[in-house]
Amino acid sequence: NAGVMQNPRHLVRRRGQEARLRCSPMKGHSHVYWYRQLPEEGLKFMVYLQKENIIDESGMPKERFSAEFPKEGPSILRIQQVVRGDSAAYFCASSPGLAQDEQFFGPGTRLTVL
Amino acid sequence: TQLLEQSPQFLSIQEGENLTVYCNSSSVFSSLQWYRQEPGEGPVLLVTVVTGGEVKKLKRLTFQFGDARKDSSLHITAAQPGDTGLYLCAGRPSDSNYQLIWGAGTKLIIKP
C-alpha cells in the first residue's frame, strides 16, 4: 500500500512564474491537508480539502494561492506569480474518512524561488 | 493565537545519555502528538496522547501529557545515533477535529 505521494520533490521557479504541487493521498483516504514548513520552524496549516470540496482554507493566503482536490486525480496546490518568500517545503497529508484520524504525510515538495 | 513552544531547540549529546525535550503551551489541547522528521522527508507520527497525565512508552521513548493537557514531554533513555532527527509536537485544539498546532521542533543529534 503506497504512502502519500508528492511531486515534484524539488521545484525551482523564477519570480513571477507559477508553481504547481501535486499530492496523491493514500489509497482509500478522502481527506487531504496542505502544510508549509520554513527552515527551523514547525508546520503551518494551509488548507483542508475533501473530494471536490474545500473545507477550511483559513491558513492559505487569499492572493496567489489556490488548492483543489478533484473527483479524479491528485490534489493540486497552485501558487501564481511566485515570490522569494514562497520558498519553503510544502507537505501534503491525508487521512481516512474521519477528520480526526491520524494524518499521514508525504515526503514534501521543496520549492525554491530564484 | 495558540502556540506550542518546544525546548530545547537544539540538542547534541553522546550515545548512551538520557534526554528530555519539552512542549509547552498556555492553551489546552484535546490531544497532543509527537512526530519525528528526517531530513528531506515528511513527519512520521510516533504517538498520540489524549488523557491528562497519560504516559506512553515506545521502547526507549517515554511520552507524557501534562495533567492540564497544556504541555508534554518526550524522554529518551540511552540515546542511540539512530534517534537523530527533528522531533515535533503538534496539539489538536479543543474546538477542532482536524487542525493541528505545531511546535518549531527540537533538532536532536546523537554522537556515536
mmCIF file of C-alpha atoms in Angstrom:
data_model
loop_
_atom_site.group_PDB
_atom_site.id
_atom_site.type_symbol
_atom_site.label_atom_id
_atom_site.label_comp_id
_atom_site.label_asym_id
_atom_site.label_seq_id
_atom_site.Cartn_x
_atom_site.Cartn_y
_atom_site.Cartn_z
ATOM 1 C CA ASN A 1 0.000 0.000 0.000
ATOM 2 C CA ALA A 2 1.782 3.099 -1.243
ATOM 3 C CA GLY A 3 2.029 6.060 1.074
ATOM 4 C CA VAL A 4 1.217 9.668 0.281
ATOM 5 C CA MET A 5 2.947 10.683 -2.931
ATOM 6 C CA GLN A 6 4.057 14.193 -3.731
ATOM 7 C CA ASN A 7 5.664 15.514 -6.882
ATOM 8 C CA PRO A 8 7.824 17.069 -7.797
ATOM 9 C CA ARG A 9 10.149 16.588 -4.832
ATOM 10 C CA HIS A 10 12.086 19.698 -5.788
ATOM 11 C CA LEU A 11 10.819 22.637 -7.817
ATOM 12 C CA VAL A 12 12.738 25.719 -8.868
ATOM 13 C CA ARG A 13 10.880 28.733 -10.194
ATOM 14 C CA ARG A 14 11.791 32.291 -11.051
ATOM 15 C CA ARG A 15 9.882 35.158 -9.539
ATOM 16 C CA GLY A 16 6.576 35.662 -11.326
ATOM 17 C CA GLN A 17 6.217 32.079 -12.546
ATOM 18 C CA GLU A 18 3.595 29.595 -11.428
ATOM 19 C CA ALA A 19 4.230 26.606 -9.179
ATOM 20 C CA ARG A 20 2.018 23.506 -9.213
ATOM 21 C CA LEU A 21 2.453 20.972 -6.447
ATOM 22 C CA ARG A 22 0.739 17.601 -6.644
ATOM 23 C CA CYS A 23 -0.360 15.237 -3.911
ATOM 24 C CA SER A 24 -1.800 11.751 -4.285
ATOM 25 C CA PRO A 25 -3.285 10.603 -0.958
ATOM 26 C CA MET A 26 -3.032 7.096 0.375
ATOM 27 C CA LYS A 27 -5.467 4.649 -1.172
ATOM 28 C CA GLY A 28 -8.852 4.953 0.453
ATOM 29 C CA HIS A 29 -8.137 8.363 2.001
ATOM 30 C CA SER A 30 -10.552 11.122 1.097
ATOM 31 C CA HIS A 31 -9.175 13.943 3.264
ATOM 32 C CA VAL A 32 -6.146 15.993 2.227
ATOM 33 C CA TYR A 33 -4.272 18.670 4.143
ATOM 34 C CA TRP A 34 -1.550 21.020 2.914
ATOM 35 C CA TYR A 35 1.116 22.459 5.213
ATOM 36 C CA ARG A 36 4.067 24.786 4.732
ATOM 37 C CA GLN A 37 7.348 24.495 6.605
ATOM 38 C CA LEU A 38 10.040 27.136 6.705
ATOM 39 C CA PRO A 39 13.592 26.233 7.809
ATOM 40 C CA GLU A 40 13.913 25.833 11.577
ATOM 41 C CA GLU A 41 10.134 26.156 12.003
ATOM 42 C CA GLY A 42 7.202 23.846 12.532
ATOM 43 C CA LEU A 43 4.479 23.164 10.018
ATOM 44 C CA LYS A 44 1.833 25.772 9.305
ATOM 45 C CA PHE A 45 -1.631 24.607 8.245
ATOM 46 C CA MET A 46 -2.733 25.954 4.895
ATOM 47 C CA VAL A 47 -5.846 24.174 3.662
ATOM 48 C CA TYR A 48 -8.031 21.109 4.273
ATOM 49 C CA LEU A 49 -9.893 19.509 1.399
ATOM 50 C CA GLN A 50 -12.201 16.614 0.769
ATOM 51 C CA LYS A 51 -13.028 15.350 -2.702
ATOM 52 C CA GLU A 52 -14.312 18.329 -4.725
ATOM 53 C CA ASN A 53 -14.683 20.468 -1.584
ATOM 54 C CA ILE A 54 -12.539 22.968 0.262
ATOM 55 C CA ILE A 55 -13.390 22.522 3.931
ATOM 56 C CA ASP A 56 -11.020 25.056 5.521
ATOM 57 C CA GLU A 57 -8.641 27.385 3.704
ATOM 58 C CA SER A 58 -8.043 29.722 6.641
ATOM 59 C CA GLY A 59 -4.284 29.144 6.594
ATOM 60 C CA MET A 60 -3.804 29.891 2.931
ATOM 61 C CA PRO A 61 -3.003 33.404 1.667
ATOM 62 C CA LYS A 62 -6.008 34.788 -0.147
ATOM 63 C CA GLU A 63 -3.997 36.004 -3.101
ATOM 64 C CA ARG A 64 -1.937 33.875 -5.483
ATOM 65 C CA PHE A 65 -2.620 30.588 -3.654
ATOM 66 C CA SER A 66 -5.312 28.081 -4.556
ATOM 67 C CA ALA A 67 -5.960 24.406 -3.914
ATOM 68 C CA GLU A 68 -8.194 21.755 -5.365
ATOM 69 C CA PHE A 69 -8.931 18.063 -4.881
ATOM 70 C CA PRO A 70 -10.892 16.909 -7.916
ATOM 71 C CA LYS A 71 -13.061 13.820 -8.112
ATOM 72 C CA GLU A 72 -10.364 12.119 -10.153
ATOM 73 C CA GLY A 73 -6.661 12.744 -9.842
ATOM 74 C CA PRO A 74 -4.349 14.266 -7.298
ATOM 75 C CA SER A 75 -4.817 17.300 -5.108
ATOM 76 C CA ILE A 76 -3.097 20.385 -6.520
ATOM 77 C CA LEU A 77 -1.659 23.342 -4.634
ATOM 78 C CA ARG A 78 -1.133 26.186 -7.068
ATOM 79 C CA ILE A 79 0.937 29.279 -6.405
ATOM 80 C CA GLN A 80 0.726 32.005 -9.013
ATOM 81 C CA GLN A 81 3.334 34.738 -9.550
ATOM 82 C CA VAL A 82 5.715 33.230 -7.014
ATOM 83 C CA VAL A 83 7.890 35.474 -4.860
ATOM 84 C CA ARG A 84 11.072 34.651 -2.932
ATOM 85 C CA GLY A 85 9.075 34.423 0.298
ATOM 86 C CA ASP A 86 7.189 31.426 -1.115
ATOM 87 C CA SER A 87 10.379 29.340 -0.896
ATOM 88 C CA ALA A 88 9.621 26.576 1.595
ATOM 89 C CA ALA A 89 8.849 22.892 1.950
ATOM 90 C CA TYR A 90 5.212 22.104 1.233
ATOM 91 C CA PHE A 91 3.816 18.950 2.786
ATOM 92 C CA CYS A 92 0.632 17.137 1.992
ATOM 93 C CA ALA A 93 -1.048 14.772 4.443
ATOM 94 C CA SER A 94 -4.043 12.512 4.043
ATOM 95 C CA SER A 95 -6.416 10.759 6.397
ATOM 96 C CA PRO A 96 -9.289 8.277 6.033
ATOM 97 C CA GLY A 97 -12.941 9.173 6.350
ATOM 98 C CA LEU A 98 -12.954 10.817 9.777
ATOM 99 C CA ALA A 99 -11.150 14.159 10.042
ATOM 100 C CA GLN A 100 -9.703 13.394 13.470
ATOM 101 C CA ASP A 101 -7.917 10.294 12.224
ATOM 102 C CA GLU A 102 -4.155 10.177 12.036
ATOM 103 C CA GLN A 103 -2.701 12.233 9.213
ATOM 104 C CA PHE A 104 -0.095 10.508 7.061
ATOM 105 C CA PHE A 105 2.465 12.817 5.497
ATOM 106 C CA GLY A 106 4.080 12.786 2.095
ATOM 107 C CA PRO A 107 7.793 13.490 1.558
ATOM 108 C CA GLY A 108 7.154 17.110 0.647
ATOM 109 C CA THR A 109 7.950 19.399 -2.263
ATOM 110 C CA ARG A 110 10.810 21.804 -1.759
ATOM 111 C CA LEU A 111 10.083 24.998 -3.664
ATOM 112 C CA THR A 112 12.913 27.391 -4.379
ATOM 113 C CA VAL A 113 12.123 30.756 -5.930
ATOM 114 C CA LEU A 114 15.076 32.449 -7.583
ATOM 115 C CA THR B 1 -3.462 32.519 18.876
ATOM 116 C CA GLN B 2 -2.494 29.117 20.203
ATOM 117 C CA LEU B 3 1.216 28.433 20.327
ATOM 118 C CA LEU B 4 3.339 25.436 21.190
ATOM 119 C CA GLU B 5 6.868 26.118 22.352
ATOM 120 C CA GLN B 6 9.439 23.383 22.179
ATOM 121 C CA SER B 7 12.672 23.308 24.132
ATOM 122 C CA PRO B 8 15.473 22.951 23.649
ATOM 123 C CA GLN B 9 15.620 23.958 20.007
ATOM 124 C CA PHE B 10 18.813 22.007 19.514
ATOM 125 C CA LEU B 11 20.435 19.194 21.499
ATOM 126 C CA SER B 12 23.639 17.313 20.785
ATOM 127 C CA ILE B 13 24.627 14.530 23.175
ATOM 128 C CA GLN B 14 26.725 11.373 23.294
ATOM 129 C CA GLU B 15 25.344 7.921 22.647
ATOM 130 C CA GLY B 16 24.051 6.315 25.826
ATOM 131 C CA GLU B 17 22.953 9.514 27.556
ATOM 132 C CA ASN B 18 19.375 10.295 28.535
ATOM 133 C CA LEU B 19 17.487 13.372 27.406
ATOM 134 C CA THR B 20 14.145 15.117 27.726
ATOM 135 C CA VAL B 21 12.512 17.535 25.328
ATOM 136 C CA TYR B 22 9.551 19.685 26.241
ATOM 137 C CA CYS B 23 6.465 21.025 24.521
ATOM 138 C CA ASN B 24 4.631 23.806 26.377
ATOM 139 C CA SER B 25 1.586 25.952 25.824
ATOM 140 C CA SER B 26 -0.775 28.202 27.727
ATOM 141 C CA SER B 27 -3.670 26.593 25.825
ATOM 142 C CA VAL B 28 -5.474 23.343 26.455
ATOM 143 C CA PHE B 29 -5.388 20.692 23.741
ATOM 144 C CA SER B 30 -7.741 17.761 23.305
ATOM 145 C CA SER B 31 -4.771 15.638 22.247
ATOM 146 C CA LEU B 32 -1.112 16.020 21.507
ATOM 147 C CA GLN B 33 1.048 14.201 19.009
ATOM 148 C CA TRP B 34 4.790 13.690 18.701
ATOM 149 C CA TYR B 35 6.404 13.276 15.295
ATOM 150 C CA ARG B 36 9.897 12.561 14.074
ATOM 151 C CA GLN B 37 11.097 14.094 10.830
ATOM 152 C CA GLU B 38 14.177 13.007 8.896
ATOM 153 C CA PRO B 39 15.937 15.447 6.542
ATOM 154 C CA GLY B 40 14.123 15.631 3.220
ATOM 155 C CA GLU B 41 11.116 13.666 4.457
ATOM 156 C CA GLY B 42 7.720 14.328 5.959
ATOM 157 C CA PRO B 43 6.922 13.931 9.664
ATOM 158 C CA VAL B 44 6.123 10.433 10.913
ATOM 159 C CA LEU B 45 3.764 10.026 13.847
ATOM 160 C CA LEU B 46 5.319 8.463 16.964
ATOM 161 C CA VAL B 47 2.493 8.709 19.482
ATOM 162 C CA THR B 48 -0.774 10.444 20.351
ATOM 163 C CA VAL B 49 -1.604 11.271 23.975
ATOM 164 C CA VAL B 50 -5.157 12.145 24.857
ATOM 165 C CA THR B 51 -5.758 11.993 28.622
ATOM 166 C CA GLY B 52 -4.254 14.436 31.117
ATOM 167 C CA GLY B 53 -1.414 12.731 32.980
ATOM 168 C CA GLU B 54 -1.166 9.969 30.378
ATOM 169 C CA VAL B 55 2.188 8.227 29.948
ATOM 170 C CA LYS B 56 3.008 6.169 26.876
ATOM 171 C CA LYS B 57 6.148 4.176 26.221
ATOM 172 C CA LEU B 58 7.609 3.254 22.865
ATOM 173 C CA LYS B 59 10.742 1.172 23.517
ATOM 174 C CA ARG B 60 13.255 3.700 24.902
ATOM 175 C CA LEU B 61 10.933 6.674 24.366
ATOM 176 C CA THR B 62 8.540 7.818 27.106
ATOM 177 C CA PHE B 63 5.863 10.395 26.346
ATOM 178 C CA GLN B 64 3.883 12.247 28.998
ATOM 179 C CA PHE B 65 0.874 14.536 28.676
ATOM 180 C CA GLY B 66 0.520 17.140 31.413
ATOM 181 C CA ASP B 67 -2.364 16.885 33.861
ATOM 182 C CA ALA B 68 -3.893 20.074 32.487
ATOM 183 C CA ARG B 69 -3.328 18.982 28.869
ATOM 184 C CA LYS B 70 -1.231 22.079 28.167
ATOM 185 C CA ASP B 71 2.209 20.516 27.984
ATOM 186 C CA SER B 72 4.024 17.330 27.120
ATOM 187 C CA SER B 73 7.465 15.804 27.354
ATOM 188 C CA LEU B 74 9.469 13.216 25.470
ATOM 189 C CA HIS B 75 12.168 11.347 27.373
ATOM 190 C CA ILE B 76 14.697 9.158 25.571
ATOM 191 C CA THR B 77 16.714 6.659 27.586
ATOM 192 C CA ALA B 78 20.162 5.536 26.439
ATOM 193 C CA ALA B 79 20.026 7.538 23.218
ATOM 194 C CA GLN B 80 21.396 5.940 20.068
ATOM 195 C CA PRO B 81 22.641 7.530 16.821
ATOM 196 C CA GLY B 82 19.511 6.220 15.127
ATOM 197 C CA ASP B 83 17.461 8.585 17.327
ATOM 198 C CA THR B 84 18.950 11.563 15.490
ATOM 199 C CA GLY B 85 16.282 13.692 13.861
ATOM 200 C CA LEU B 86 13.845 16.565 14.274
ATOM 201 C CA TYR B 87 11.193 15.922 16.910
ATOM 202 C CA LEU B 88 7.974 17.884 16.501
ATOM 203 C CA CYS B 89 4.990 18.148 18.798
ATOM 204 C CA ALA B 90 1.555 19.064 17.475
ATOM 205 C CA GLY B 91 -1.561 19.808 19.517
ATOM 206 C CA ARG B 92 -5.160 19.494 18.469
ATOM 207 C CA PRO B 93 -7.204 22.479 19.710
ATOM 208 C CA SER B 94 -10.297 21.647 21.718
ATOM 209 C CA ASP B 95 -12.552 23.328 19.158
ATOM 210 C CA SER B 96 -11.295 21.498 16.086
ATOM 211 C CA ASN B 97 -11.310 17.888 14.951
ATOM 212 C CA TYR B 98 -8.650 18.284 12.266
ATOM 213 C CA GLN B 99 -6.471 21.339 12.943
ATOM 214 C CA LEU B 100 -3.003 20.794 14.389
ATOM 215 C CA ILE B 101 -0.894 23.494 16.032
ATOM 216 C CA TRP B 102 2.792 22.705 15.583
ATOM 217 C CA GLY B 103 5.857 23.423 17.652
ATOM 218 C CA ALA B 104 9.045 24.516 15.885
ATOM 219 C CA GLY B 105 10.801 21.272 16.740
ATOM 220 C CA THR B 106 13.836 20.023 18.632
ATOM 221 C CA LYS B 107 16.787 19.086 16.470
ATOM 222 C CA LEU B 108 18.458 16.112 18.152
ATOM 223 C CA ILE B 109 21.920 14.790 17.288
ATOM 224 C CA ILE B 110 23.272 11.685 18.971
ATOM 225 C CA LYS B 111 27.011 11.311 18.531
ATOM 226 C CA PRO B 112 28.473 7.786 18.483
#
